[in-house]
XYZ file of C-alpha atoms in Angstrom:
197
model
C 0.000 0.000 0.000
C 1.219 3.418 -0.894
C 2.005 6.035 1.704
C -0.318 8.983 2.353
C -1.354 10.799 -0.777
C 0.267 14.169 -1.168
C -1.963 17.009 -2.150
C -1.683 17.933 -5.777
C -1.736 21.528 -4.601
C 0.924 21.172 -1.911
C 2.345 24.591 -1.337
C 5.840 25.324 -2.479
C 8.027 27.255 -0.112
C 7.620 30.930 -0.850
C 10.637 33.073 -1.484
C 11.134 35.990 0.868
C 10.142 39.280 -0.696
C 13.512 40.864 -1.311
C 13.983 44.581 -0.752
C 15.140 44.826 -4.352
C 11.738 43.459 -5.478
C 10.080 46.363 -3.700
C 12.488 48.870 -5.215
C 11.973 47.464 -8.734
C 8.203 47.866 -8.345
C 8.732 51.442 -7.157
C 10.900 52.098 -10.219
C 7.901 51.245 -12.402
C 5.737 53.788 -10.571
C 8.530 56.368 -10.781
C 8.809 55.798 -14.535
C 5.057 56.376 -14.852
C 5.407 59.714 -13.046
C 8.340 60.697 -15.253
C 6.302 59.858 -18.357
C 3.639 62.316 -17.200
C 6.308 64.956 -16.630
C 7.685 64.265 -20.128
C 4.215 64.683 -21.623
C 3.796 68.015 -19.888
C 7.264 69.134 -21.020
C 6.440 68.216 -24.634
C 3.198 70.188 -24.377
C 5.128 73.228 -23.125
C 7.780 72.940 -25.847
C 4.917 73.021 -28.349
C 3.714 76.335 -26.914
C 0.943 74.974 -24.700
C -0.262 76.738 -21.561
C 1.310 75.769 -18.243
C -0.921 73.124 -16.576
C -0.268 74.261 -13.013
C -2.552 71.715 -11.307
C -1.054 68.705 -13.072
C 2.494 69.993 -12.602
C 1.823 70.437 -8.890
C 0.590 66.832 -8.658
C 3.647 65.402 -10.450
C 6.033 67.514 -8.371
C 4.221 66.391 -5.216
C 4.757 62.771 -6.278
C 8.449 63.370 -6.972
C 8.980 65.124 -3.642
C 6.736 63.073 -1.363
C 7.320 59.629 -2.811
C 10.413 59.470 -5.023
C 12.579 61.709 -2.863
C 11.119 61.218 0.624
C 10.380 57.469 0.407
C 12.050 55.661 -2.477
C 15.403 57.444 -2.537
C 15.480 57.405 1.248
C 15.109 53.615 1.278
C 18.025 53.362 -1.112
C 20.314 55.839 0.623
C 19.645 54.598 4.173
C 19.587 50.843 3.541
C 20.605 49.660 0.106
C 23.665 51.796 -0.553
C 25.459 51.336 2.786
C 24.660 47.609 2.807
C 25.831 47.109 -0.767
C 29.029 49.056 -0.199
C 29.895 47.014 2.905
C 29.019 43.599 1.445
C 30.295 44.167 -2.088
C 33.628 44.589 -3.794
C 35.454 47.744 -4.898
C 33.438 47.984 -8.111
C 30.201 47.882 -6.112
C 31.482 50.579 -3.768
C 32.387 52.770 -6.773
C 28.903 52.245 -8.208
C 27.363 53.283 -4.905
C 29.436 56.470 -5.034
C 28.126 57.224 -8.530
C 24.542 56.570 -7.429
C 24.928 58.867 -4.430
C 26.170 61.614 -6.769
C 23.141 61.080 -9.008
C 20.865 61.208 -5.947
C 22.256 64.633 -5.116
C 21.728 65.860 -8.688
C 18.141 64.610 -8.706
C 17.501 66.463 -5.450
C 18.922 69.690 -6.867
C 16.942 69.412 -10.111
C 13.720 68.652 -8.280
C 14.327 71.604 -5.978
C 14.766 73.830 -9.046
C 11.466 72.658 -10.532
C 9.624 73.214 -7.269
C 11.267 76.555 -6.537
C 10.919 78.185 -9.914
C 7.845 76.618 -11.456
C 4.918 76.965 -9.098
C 3.465 80.060 -10.751
C -0.013 81.416 -10.267
C -0.330 81.956 -14.007
C 1.227 80.824 -17.256
C 4.955 80.674 -17.958
C 6.738 82.908 -20.418
C 8.080 81.135 -23.526
C 11.674 81.012 -22.234
C 10.405 79.700 -18.880
C 8.522 76.913 -20.650
C 11.724 75.956 -22.460
C 13.693 75.994 -19.203
C 11.063 73.891 -17.434
C 11.098 71.309 -20.226
C 14.912 71.151 -20.231
C 15.111 70.760 -16.457
C 12.423 68.068 -16.499
C 14.316 66.160 -19.218
C 17.570 66.344 -17.265
C 15.848 65.124 -14.100
C 14.297 62.192 -15.991
C 17.652 61.273 -17.538
C 19.354 61.182 -14.123
C 16.623 59.026 -12.587
C 16.650 56.658 -15.555
C 20.445 56.316 -15.275
C 20.109 55.471 -11.587
C 17.458 52.858 -12.293
C 19.614 51.219 -14.975
C 22.642 51.002 -12.697
C 20.571 49.613 -9.859
C 18.541 47.064 -11.804
C 21.383 45.809 -14.003
C 24.185 45.692 -11.441
C 23.512 46.844 -7.884
C 20.326 44.885 -7.174
C 21.817 41.563 -8.347
C 24.925 42.268 -6.264
C 22.783 42.937 -3.183
C 20.664 39.836 -3.734
C 23.821 37.737 -3.938
C 25.965 39.236 -1.181
C 23.818 40.952 1.480
C 22.897 38.541 4.319
C 19.242 37.519 4.595
C 18.956 38.979 8.121
C 19.996 42.384 6.804
C 17.500 42.131 3.962
C 14.716 41.286 6.426
C 15.666 44.374 8.413
C 15.496 46.456 5.233
C 11.981 45.127 4.573
C 10.970 46.237 8.063
C 12.462 49.693 7.562
C 10.865 49.996 4.123
C 7.464 49.292 5.687
C 8.084 52.053 8.240
C 8.863 54.541 5.452
C 5.715 53.486 3.582
C 3.636 53.947 6.729
C 4.879 57.521 7.138
C 3.890 58.623 3.621
C 1.624 57.747 0.698
C 2.824 54.417 -0.680
C 3.538 53.477 -4.293
C 0.213 51.756 -5.012
C -1.784 54.851 -4.071
C 0.408 57.050 -6.260
C 0.101 54.624 -9.175
C -3.661 55.124 -9.368
C -3.285 58.909 -9.363
C -0.486 58.884 -11.930
C -2.356 56.508 -14.234
C -5.182 59.044 -14.502
C -2.661 61.790 -15.296
C -0.881 59.592 -17.853
C -4.159 59.011 -19.684
C -4.608 62.746 -19.938
C -1.073 63.427 -21.176
C -0.585 60.419 -23.430
C -4.124 59.695 -24.582
């Protein structure tokens, strides 16, 4: 007689949600926000009126989520952990990413500081807004490429599981303090439909 029948649907052990999985998902939401910003910039380059309400929403997303949540998770957890656990090349990459973080912060500050007008922008201001937005997007995209192609795999391979569990806990704390990625995705999807049809 055969032993006890095993369930056809016996559960497989589930893999721990890695911090890099969370960050990859947040990259997708960030890219959605940047696509809205690009649509607005294209509209302005074509001579369109400044859409102050939509710009304010995208800048709020970039400040309150990308800068205050996503980049904070990376700078407080991922970068120090990767630099300590990795090799010299990983440490150099972390240095480059930290430099890009600083540039993104400066560019975002410029957009917030100079482009929250009560009315329309002058033609040269529209051009400057579009150029600054494009530079910001390029820096963020460069960061995402470096992280997804090299840094995330290095972290997954070399950072101890206990440290990664601690990062998950800290990520959840950051999400609790602010609006999380899923909530922003719904808002940005509506904006993207308006700016990309």
